[in-house]
């Protein structure tokens, strides 16, 4: 089954930047979209965005296009998806988790809510 490992979390001050990386192995269609989620203390987990193998992006409402960028690449025969976050705010404080989610039959869109395999997450702490 798919294996996902996140890295890049840490503690930053408000206004700082972080780039999170998810390395995925053994992805199998149709669960070959890669998505980022986050969960803040006391809140439900929310999806941010997902990318098809070709790099087509499906955005969720929580994704701040003015501060976040997401990209996907293949390196050393593994898939990697990066979430770059700039101008971080205390509201971004959360556990960020990568997941393999469903790619729709169209091939160009991911269903973020249909996650099947999860990583363990990487913590982002933003201090004011």
Tab-separated table of C-alpha atoms in Angstrom:
chain	number	residue	atom	x	y	z
A	1	UNK	CA	0.000	0.000	0.000
A	2	UNK	CA	1.008	3.628	-0.361
A	3	UNK	CA	3.524	5.019	2.074
A	4	UNK	CA	3.711	8.710	2.861
A	5	UNK	CA	6.220	10.616	4.939
A	6	UNK	CA	6.056	14.304	5.769
A	7	UNK	CA	8.849	16.643	6.781
A	8	UNK	CA	9.580	20.322	7.080
A	9	UNK	CA	7.445	21.325	10.024
A	10	UNK	CA	8.763	23.419	12.849
A	11	UNK	CA	8.315	26.506	14.954
A	12	UNK	CA	8.275	29.922	13.343
A	13	UNK	CA	7.230	33.390	14.280
A	14	UNK	CA	4.277	35.139	12.705
A	15	UNK	CA	5.242	36.226	9.226
A	16	UNK	CA	7.713	33.414	8.762
A	17	UNK	CA	7.809	30.769	6.052
A	18	UNK	CA	8.005	27.015	5.887
A	19	UNK	CA	8.038	24.460	3.119
A	20	UNK	CA	6.530	21.096	3.925
A	21	UNK	CA	7.433	18.067	1.842
A	22	UNK	CA	5.574	14.810	1.478
A	23	UNK	CA	7.365	11.838	-0.056
A	24	UNK	CA	5.037	9.152	-1.370
A	25	UNK	CA	5.834	5.665	-2.503
A	26	UNK	CA	3.752	2.831	-3.972
A	27	UNK	CA	0.925	5.007	-5.195
A	28	UNK	CA	-1.649	3.111	-7.233
A	29	UNK	CA	-4.438	4.517	-9.360
A	30	UNK	CA	-7.052	5.695	-8.529
A	31	UNK	CA	-5.534	6.818	-5.222
A	32	UNK	CA	-2.610	8.596	-6.804
A	33	UNK	CA	-3.522	12.176	-6.092
A	34	UNK	CA	-1.495	13.668	-3.248
A	35	UNK	CA	-3.122	16.086	-0.859
A	36	UNK	CA	-2.249	18.193	2.144
A	37	UNK	CA	-4.540	18.432	5.149
A	38	UNK	CA	-4.199	20.209	8.459
A	39	UNK	CA	-5.773	19.979	11.861
A	40	UNK	CA	-5.584	22.643	14.523
A	41	UNK	CA	-6.183	21.842	18.201
A	42	UNK	CA	-9.908	21.490	18.866
A	43	UNK	CA	-10.749	21.739	15.182
A	44	UNK	CA	-11.704	19.226	12.533
A	45	UNK	CA	-9.150	18.242	9.956
A	46	UNK	CA	-9.469	20.246	6.763
A	47	UNK	CA	-8.188	19.614	3.299
A	48	UNK	CA	-6.019	22.220	1.619
A	49	UNK	CA	-5.304	21.029	-1.897
A	50	UNK	CA	-4.492	17.959	-3.958
A	51	UNK	CA	-2.503	17.323	-7.119
A	52	UNK	CA	-2.842	14.721	-9.832
A	53	UNK	CA	0.285	12.920	-11.057
A	54	UNK	CA	0.390	15.460	-13.884
A	55	UNK	CA	0.297	18.340	-11.424
A	56	UNK	CA	-3.297	19.488	-11.881
A	57	UNK	CA	-4.424	21.112	-8.667
A	58	UNK	CA	-7.736	20.797	-6.882
A	59	UNK	CA	-8.060	23.489	-4.222
A	60	UNK	CA	-10.122	23.399	-1.071
A	61	UNK	CA	-11.573	26.538	0.457
A	62	UNK	CA	-8.972	26.550	3.221
A	63	UNK	CA	-6.078	26.974	0.794
A	64	UNK	CA	-4.819	30.560	0.883
A	65	UNK	CA	-3.612	31.213	-2.633
A	66	UNK	CA	-2.094	34.493	-1.552
A	67	UNK	CA	0.260	32.807	0.909
A	68	UNK	CA	0.493	29.125	-0.065
A	69	UNK	CA	1.780	27.347	-3.117
A	70	UNK	CA	1.692	23.641	-3.811
A	71	UNK	CA	3.644	21.594	-6.323
A	72	UNK	CA	4.442	18.026	-7.177
A	73	UNK	CA	7.471	16.310	-8.719
A	74	UNK	CA	9.025	12.908	-9.161
A	75	UNK	CA	12.459	12.382	-7.674
A	76	UNK	CA	14.359	9.163	-7.153
A	77	UNK	CA	11.315	7.239	-8.410
A	78	UNK	CA	9.141	8.656	-5.631
A	79	UNK	CA	6.466	11.291	-5.757
A	80	UNK	CA	6.958	14.454	-3.744
A	81	UNK	CA	4.499	17.207	-3.029
A	82	UNK	CA	5.657	20.463	-1.505
A	83	UNK	CA	3.504	22.925	0.365
A	84	UNK	CA	5.188	26.302	0.618
A	85	UNK	CA	3.656	28.588	3.201
A	86	UNK	CA	4.567	32.246	3.520
A	87	UNK	CA	3.524	34.957	5.926
A	88	UNK	CA	2.432	32.376	8.447
A	89	UNK	CA	-0.176	33.318	11.011
A	90	UNK	CA	-1.099	31.821	14.386
A	91	UNK	CA	-4.209	30.381	12.685
A	92	UNK	CA	-1.883	28.226	10.580
A	93	UNK	CA	-0.689	26.454	13.714
A	94	UNK	CA	-1.663	22.820	13.039
A	95	UNK	CA	-0.600	19.274	12.363
A	96	UNK	CA	-0.111	19.045	8.588
A	97	UNK	CA	-0.683	15.640	7.064
A	98	UNK	CA	-0.225	14.274	3.586
A	99	UNK	CA	-2.616	11.773	2.062
A	100	UNK	CA	-3.204	9.766	-1.093
A	101	UNK	CA	-6.638	10.682	-2.356
A	102	UNK	CA	-8.928	9.625	-5.161
A	103	UNK	CA	-8.332	10.796	-8.721
A	104	UNK	CA	-11.599	11.129	-10.602
A	105	UNK	CA	-12.189	9.359	-13.894
A	106	UNK	CA	-11.613	12.599	-15.757
A	107	UNK	CA	-7.999	12.269	-14.714
A	108	UNK	CA	-7.651	15.975	-14.074
A	109	UNK	CA	-9.326	16.369	-10.720
A	110	UNK	CA	-8.873	14.953	-7.257
A	111	UNK	CA	-11.510	14.278	-4.654
A	112	UNK	CA	-9.854	15.638	-1.544
A	113	UNK	CA	-12.466	14.191	0.790
A	114	UNK	CA	-11.729	10.671	-0.461
A	115	UNK	CA	-8.406	10.051	1.237
A	116	UNK	CA	-7.266	6.491	1.662
A	117	UNK	CA	-3.659	6.495	2.877
A	118	UNK	CA	-2.185	8.894	5.379
A	119	UNK	CA	1.155	9.970	6.642
A	120	UNK	CA	1.822	10.676	10.302
A	121	UNK	CA	1.964	14.417	9.885
A	122	UNK	CA	4.383	17.211	10.650
A	123	UNK	CA	3.681	19.896	13.216
A	124	UNK	CA	3.713	23.576	12.361
A	125	UNK	CA	3.775	25.968	15.291
A	126	UNK	CA	3.380	29.680	14.704
A	127	UNK	CA	4.073	32.016	17.580
A	128	UNK	CA	2.746	35.548	17.745
